[in-house]
Every structure is written in structure tokens, then in C-alpha cells.
Amino acid sequence: MRSPHVGQGSNSANVRRFNERLLLQALRRAGEASKADLARLANLTSTAVGSIITSLTENGLIEMSGRRLDGGRGQPASLLRLAPRGAFAIGVRLDRTNIETVLVDFAGRMIGRRSHDMLLPAPPLAQEIVQRDIRELSGLLDKSERNRLAGIGVAQPYNLGSWLSELGLPAEAFRVWNDVDFASDLGRALGLPVFSENDGNAAAIAEIFYGCGRQRDDFLYLFLGAAIGGGIAIDGDCVRGLNGNAGDFAVMPVPPSALPSAHKPAGKWDILLSRASLIALRRHLQYHGEKVDNRADLEACIARGHRAVEEWLDDCIDA
């Protein structure tokens, strides 16, 4: 089994909570692991790991998933994994052209989803939509499971009002989002802990735990949405940078697009998001006469291999 980097643990009693999180992080990246695996990954003694495992098991956060024969003498090693029903969380993604809310279990599996393809409305209406979706999704859990709802994570682009002309979006629709703390307002309304993250970083963190991060500690993640962003993982952790947007590739200077649908920049250079974004793809499909009103229309064009999609991909690669 690969040994993902998860930091250094401590046997001191006053950092037990840190060590518990360290073990849960290691187990989340590994998928399943033995007690010996976890001790090695967290650099903790077997005794310390055993005590933490007992506590996490009693709290319903981890469970045994099977046994593994290592080829040596003795009993097969017991394998542990996260208990899917041990905790639940809500994820909210605010994008310039989409609102999406999901309910996930402790293993990261999606239980329910609500999605709205729409120009991001004013904050009060966005709050109304998200709160309604959260209530509906919470209804998929029974009473005991709702007591294990740990909190809400909100992922959204920084500076929603930036680069609107490049994306072909109306500036007045996003001006009302200036200085709005959507996550704090949501937490006050629902009485749950709410954590906010840049959408590119949030996607990179998910990749650390559920994607290529299980095999690699260092990678660059590209996040393609209405615009384009991303995240940077180094030593198995997301690098946010001074302002939280170290993976903001959207404004990298690139040559102007050769596509006839593309807008022409004022100067010699364009920026990446005007070429490599779903807004640019939608614009090019519409140039070819396709009706693209929502994500389903976009996905249908991609699925049937529309010529305009191939042209746009070639243009993205060239950028």
C-alpha cells in the first residue's frame, strides 16, 4: 500500500484530537488500512494508534472492512475504513451560472444532489434556493443521522464580479455580490458550522482524498467551470497562497483564440479563461447554431462529439 504523506503525529495526550484527525485523514486517503499501516503513516506508536482506533470505533467513525493476509505468520491483519454513516456533510457550490448542493456521507459518497443551471441570482434569492435544497437533502436522513450532520462547506470563485466581460456575463447581476459573506449568512440562518473555500482549492482537496492524491502527493489540478481555476497540492496538502488563490490560472496571458466565435482582445494578449472555459465552449456551440441553455444541453453536445467541441478543445490545448 502506498504511504501518503499526512504529517507527523504526536503521542502527547494534549494533542490527541490532532492525532485522531491525522488518522482519519490517512484512512480517507488510503481507503482502508491496518493498525500497523496507520501507525506507520502517522508516525505514531502502535499503542497510541490502538487507543485512538478504539475511540473512533466507539464513536461510529471507523469500522472493520475485512482482513488481509500479508504472507507471514500469525493472524491476518484487520483492515479498517471510514464508517459511511458515521457523519454527514452538505456541500454547496456557487458558480456564476450554477448553484449546486449535495449531501455526502463520511466516506465521501453522494447521497443526494440538487442543481440549478441559472445566472447566479442576488444573494437573498441564492440563500433561499440553497436553504431549501439543504432542508430537502437533510430530509433524506433519519433523525439519528441528522444528529451526525457535521456542517456545510461552501465553494465559490473568489471575486465573483471579476472578468465578466471576458465571460460575456452582465456586470450588474454580480455587483450586488460585492462584500457579501454568503457562508456566514448561511450559517446564521441554519445554525450549523459553515466553512468557505475557493472552488478551485475545494476541487483540489477532493482530488487529494478521492482522486490522484491517493497515489501522488504533488500535483496541479485544473478546475473547468464557467471560468477556469485550479488548485496546487504539495506534500499531500492544498497550497492556498497568501490570498487563498494560489491556483488561479484564469488570468495567465495567452495568445488570442483563432476560433471565429471568440471575442478579440484589445491588445496583443488574451487571458486563459476567455479561451479555456465552459462559457467559451457554449459561445462556440452557439456560433455553430446549437441551442445551449443549460448544462444538460452542453453535456449532450459533448457526448455526441460535436465538431465544435473538438475545435474548442484544440483551441484550449493551443492556449
Coordinates of C-alpha atoms in Angstrom, one line a residue:
M1 CA 0.0 0.0 0.0
R2 CA 1.2 3.5 -0.8
S3 CA 2.3 5.7 2.1
P4 CA 0.6 9.0 1.5
H5 CA 2.1 12.0 3.3
V6 CA -0.2 13.0 6.2
G7 CA 2.2 14.8 8.5
Q8 CA 3.8 13.8 11.8
G9 CA 1.7 12.7 14.8
S10 CA 2.4 13.1 18.5
N11 CA 1.9 10.7 21.4
S12 CA 1.2 13.6 23.8
A13 CA -2.2 13.4 25.4
N14 CA -2.9 17.1 24.8
V15 CA -2.8 16.7 21.0
R16 CA -5.0 13.6 20.9
R17 CA -7.6 15.4 18.8
F18 CA -4.9 16.3 16.3
N19 CA -3.8 12.7 16.1
E20 CA -7.4 11.5 15.6
R21 CA -7.7 13.8 12.7
L22 CA -4.4 12.6 11.4
L23 CA -5.5 9.0 11.4
L24 CA -8.8 9.8 9.8
Q25 CA -7.0 11.8 7.1
A26 CA -4.7 8.9 6.5
L27 CA -7.6 6.4 6.3
R28 CA -9.5 8.7 4.0
R29 CA -6.6 8.8 1.5
A30 CA -5.8 5.1 1.8
G31 CA -9.3 3.8 1.6
E32 CA -8.6 1.0 4.0
A33 CA -5.6 0.3 6.2
S34 CA -4.5 -1.9 9.1
K35 CA -3.5 -0.7 12.5
A36 CA 0.2 -1.1 11.6
D37 CA -0.3 0.8 8.4
L38 CA -1.9 3.7 10.3
A39 CA 0.9 3.7 12.9
R40 CA 3.5 4.0 10.0
L41 CA 1.6 6.6 8.1
A42 CA 1.1 8.9 11.1
N43 CA 4.4 8.1 12.7
L44 CA 2.7 7.1 16.0
T45 CA 3.3 4.2 18.3
S46 CA 1.1 1.1 18.0
T47 CA -0.2 1.7 21.5
A48 CA -1.3 5.3 20.6
V49 CA -2.9 4.2 17.4
G50 CA -4.8 1.3 19.1
S51 CA -6.2 3.7 21.7
I52 CA -7.4 6.2 19.0
I53 CA -8.9 3.4 16.9
T54 CA -10.9 2.2 19.9
S55 CA -12.2 5.7 20.5
L56 CA -13.1 6.3 16.8
T57 CA -14.8 2.9 16.6
E58 CA -16.9 3.5 19.7
N59 CA -18.0 6.9 18.2
G60 CA -19.0 5.1 15.0
L61 CA -16.5 6.9 12.7
I62 CA -14.5 3.9 11.6
E63 CA -15.3 0.2 11.1
M64 CA -13.6 -3.1 10.2
S65 CA -13.8 -3.8 6.4
G66 CA -12.1 -7.2 6.3
R67 CA -8.8 -8.9 6.8
R68 CA -5.5 -9.0 4.9
L69 CA -3.0 -11.8 4.6
D70 CA 0.5 -10.4 4.4
G71 CA 2.2 -13.7 3.6
G72 CA 3.8 -14.1 7.0
R73 CA 2.9 -16.0 10.2
G74 CA 0.2 -15.1 12.6
Q75 CA -3.4 -13.9 12.2
P76 CA -4.4 -11.9 9.2
A77 CA -4.4 -8.1 9.8
S78 CA -7.7 -6.4 10.4
L79 CA -8.4 -3.7 7.9
L80 CA -10.2 -0.5 8.9
R81 CA -12.2 2.0 6.8
L82 CA -14.3 5.1 7.5
A83 CA -17.8 4.2 8.5
P84 CA -20.0 5.8 5.8
R85 CA -22.9 6.5 8.2
G86 CA -20.5 7.9 10.9
A87 CA -21.0 11.5 9.8
F88 CA -22.6 13.5 7.0
A89 CA -22.0 16.9 5.4
I90 CA -23.5 19.3 3.0
G91 CA -21.6 20.8 0.1
V92 CA -22.7 23.9 -1.7
R93 CA -21.1 25.2 -4.9
L94 CA -21.9 28.7 -6.1
D95 CA -20.8 29.4 -9.6
R96 CA -21.6 32.3 -11.9
T97 CA -24.0 30.1 -13.9
N98 CA -24.9 27.3 -11.5
I99 CA -25.9 26.6 -7.9
E100 CA -25.3 23.0 -6.7
T101 CA -25.9 21.4 -3.3
V102 CA -25.0 17.8 -2.4
L103 CA -25.3 15.6 0.7
V104 CA -22.4 13.2 1.3
D105 CA -21.6 10.6 3.8
F106 CA -18.4 10.2 5.8
A107 CA -16.8 8.1 3.0
G108 CA -17.4 11.0 0.6
R109 CA -20.2 9.2 -1.3
M110 CA -23.0 11.4 -2.6
I111 CA -26.5 10.6 -1.1
G112 CA -28.5 13.4 -2.8
R113 CA -28.0 16.3 -5.1
R114 CA -29.8 19.5 -6.2
S115 CA -28.6 21.6 -9.1
H116 CA -29.9 24.8 -10.8
D117 CA -28.5 26.0 -14.1
M118 CA -29.1 29.7 -13.9
L119 CA -27.3 33.0 -13.8
L120 CA -26.4 33.5 -10.2
P121 CA -29.2 35.5 -8.6
A122 CA -29.0 38.2 -6.0
P123 CA -27.8 36.9 -2.6
P124 CA -31.2 36.8 -0.9
L125 CA -32.7 34.5 -3.6
A126 CA -29.5 32.4 -3.7
Q127 CA -29.9 31.9 0.1
E128 CA -33.5 30.9 -0.4
I129 CA -32.6 28.4 -3.0
V130 CA -29.7 26.9 -1.1
Q131 CA -31.5 26.7 2.3
R132 CA -34.5 25.0 0.6
D133 CA -32.2 22.5 -1.0
I134 CA -30.4 21.8 2.3
R135 CA -33.7 21.2 4.0
E136 CA -34.8 18.7 1.3
L137 CA -31.5 16.9 1.3
S138 CA -31.5 16.7 5.1
G139 CA -34.9 15.0 4.8
L140 CA -33.1 12.0 3.2
L141 CA -31.5 11.3 6.7
D142 CA -33.4 9.9 9.7
K143 CA -33.3 11.7 13.0
S144 CA -30.2 9.9 14.4
E145 CA -28.3 10.6 11.1
R146 CA -29.3 14.3 11.1
N147 CA -27.7 14.5 14.5
R148 CA -24.4 13.4 12.8
L149 CA -24.6 16.3 10.2
A150 CA -21.2 17.8 10.8
G151 CA -21.7 21.0 8.8
I152 CA -21.7 22.7 5.5
G153 CA -18.9 23.5 3.0
V154 CA -19.4 26.4 0.5
A155 CA -17.2 26.5 -2.6
Q156 CA -17.3 29.6 -4.8
P157 CA -14.9 31.6 -7.0
Y158 CA -13.2 34.5 -5.4
N159 CA -14.2 37.8 -6.8
L160 CA -17.5 36.8 -8.5
G161 CA -17.7 40.1 -10.2
S162 CA -14.3 39.9 -12.0
W163 CA -13.7 39.1 -15.7
L164 CA -17.4 39.3 -16.6
S165 CA -16.8 41.0 -19.9
E166 CA -14.4 38.2 -20.9
L167 CA -17.1 35.7 -19.9
G168 CA -19.9 37.5 -21.6
L169 CA -21.8 38.0 -18.4
P170 CA -23.7 41.1 -17.2
A171 CA -21.8 43.1 -14.7
E172 CA -24.9 44.5 -12.9
A173 CA -26.0 40.9 -12.0
F174 CA -22.9 40.4 -9.9
R175 CA -22.2 43.8 -8.5
V176 CA -24.7 43.0 -5.7
W177 CA -22.3 40.2 -4.5
N178 CA -19.5 42.7 -3.6
D179 CA -18.7 42.3 0.1
V180 CA -21.3 39.5 0.6
D181 CA -20.3 36.8 3.1
F182 CA -22.6 34.1 1.8
A183 CA -21.2 31.3 4.1
S184 CA -21.6 33.4 7.3
D185 CA -25.1 34.3 6.4
L186 CA -26.0 30.7 5.7
G187 CA -24.5 29.5 9.0
R188 CA -26.5 32.1 10.9
A189 CA -29.7 31.1 9.1
L190 CA -29.3 27.3 9.7
G191 CA -27.4 27.2 12.9
L192 CA -24.7 24.8 11.5
P193 CA -21.0 25.3 11.1
V194 CA -20.2 26.6 7.7
F195 CA -16.8 26.5 6.0
S196 CA -15.9 28.5 2.9
E197 CA -13.3 27.7 0.3
N198 CA -12.2 28.8 -3.1
D199 CA -13.8 26.5 -5.6
G200 CA -10.5 25.5 -7.2
N201 CA -9.0 24.7 -3.9
A202 CA -12.1 22.7 -2.9
A203 CA -11.8 20.6 -6.0
A204 CA -8.1 20.0 -5.4
I205 CA -8.8 18.9 -1.8
A206 CA -11.4 16.4 -3.1
E207 CA -8.8 15.1 -5.6
I208 CA -6.3 14.7 -2.7
F209 CA -8.6 12.3 -0.9
Y210 CA -10.6 10.7 -3.7
G211 CA -8.6 11.0 -6.9
C212 CA -5.0 11.0 -8.0
G213 CA -3.9 12.3 -4.5
R214 CA -4.2 8.7 -3.3
Q215 CA -1.1 7.9 -5.5
R216 CA 0.6 11.3 -5.7
D217 CA 1.5 13.9 -3.1
D218 CA 2.3 16.7 -5.6
F219 CA 0.0 17.7 -8.5
L220 CA -1.6 20.6 -10.2
Y221 CA -5.4 20.4 -10.5
L222 CA -7.3 22.3 -13.3
F223 CA -10.9 23.1 -12.5
L224 CA -13.0 23.9 -15.5
G225 CA -16.3 25.7 -14.9
A226 CA -17.9 28.9 -16.2
A227 CA -14.3 30.2 -15.9
I228 CA -11.2 28.2 -15.2
G229 CA -9.2 27.9 -12.0
G230 CA -7.5 25.2 -10.0
G231 CA -5.5 24.1 -7.0
I232 CA -2.0 23.1 -6.1
A233 CA -1.2 20.1 -3.9
I234 CA 2.3 19.7 -2.4
D235 CA 3.3 17.1 0.1
G236 CA -0.3 15.9 0.2
D237 CA -1.8 19.2 1.2
C238 CA -3.5 22.0 -0.7
V239 CA -1.3 25.1 -1.0
R240 CA -3.6 28.2 -0.8
G241 CA -1.1 31.0 -1.1
L242 CA -1.2 34.4 0.7
N243 CA -4.7 35.3 -0.6
G244 CA -6.1 31.8 -0.8
N245 CA -6.0 31.5 -4.6
A246 CA -2.6 30.2 -5.5
G247 CA -4.1 28.0 -8.2
D248 CA -5.8 30.9 -10.0
F249 CA -4.7 30.2 -13.6
A250 CA -7.5 32.1 -15.2
V251 CA -5.6 35.3 -15.8
M252 CA -2.5 33.7 -17.3
P253 CA -1.7 35.6 -20.6
V254 CA -2.2 33.6 -23.7
P255 CA -2.3 34.3 -27.4
P256 CA -5.7 35.3 -28.8
S257 CA -8.0 32.5 -29.9
A258 CA -8.2 31.5 -33.5
L259 CA -11.9 30.5 -33.2
P260 CA -14.3 32.6 -35.1
S261 CA -16.6 32.7 -32.1
A262 CA -14.0 34.2 -29.8
H263 CA -14.0 37.8 -28.7
K264 CA -11.0 39.8 -29.8
P265 CA -8.8 41.2 -27.0
A266 CA -7.8 44.9 -27.1
G267 CA -4.1 44.2 -27.0
K268 CA -1.7 41.5 -28.2
W269 CA -2.5 39.0 -25.4
D270 CA -5.7 37.4 -24.1
I271 CA -6.2 35.6 -20.8
L272 CA -6.7 31.9 -20.3
L273 CA -10.3 32.0 -19.1
S274 CA -11.5 33.6 -22.3
R275 CA -10.4 30.5 -24.2
A276 CA -10.5 27.6 -21.7
S277 CA -13.9 27.9 -20.0
L278 CA -17.3 26.4 -20.4
I279 CA -18.5 29.9 -21.3
A280 CA -16.2 29.8 -24.3
L281 CA -17.4 26.4 -25.2
R282 CA -21.0 27.4 -25.0
R283 CA -20.3 30.5 -27.1
H284 CA -18.6 28.4 -29.8
L285 CA -21.5 25.9 -29.9
Q286 CA -24.0 28.7 -30.2
Y287 CA -21.9 30.1 -33.1
H288 CA -22.4 26.8 -34.8
G289 CA -26.2 27.1 -34.3
E290 CA -26.6 24.9 -31.3
K291 CA -29.1 25.8 -28.6
V292 CA -27.2 25.6 -25.3
D293 CA -29.4 26.8 -22.5
N294 CA -28.2 24.7 -19.6
R295 CA -25.7 22.1 -18.5
A296 CA -27.7 19.2 -19.9
D297 CA -27.5 20.8 -23.4
L298 CA -23.8 21.2 -23.0
E299 CA -23.3 17.6 -21.9
A300 CA -25.4 16.3 -24.8
C301 CA -23.2 18.1 -27.3
I302 CA -20.0 16.8 -25.6
A303 CA -21.5 13.2 -25.5
R304 CA -22.2 13.1 -29.2
G305 CA -18.8 14.5 -30.2
H306 CA -20.0 17.7 -31.8
R307 CA -17.4 19.2 -34.1
A308 CA -17.5 22.5 -32.2
V309 CA -16.4 20.7 -29.1
E310 CA -13.4 19.3 -30.8
E311 CA -12.5 22.7 -32.2
W312 CA -12.8 24.2 -28.8
L313 CA -10.6 21.5 -27.2
D314 CA -7.9 22.0 -29.8
D315 CA -8.0 25.8 -29.0
C316 CA -7.7 25.1 -25.3
I317 CA -4.7 22.9 -25.9
D318 CA -3.1 25.6 -28.1
A319 CA -3.6 28.1 -25.3

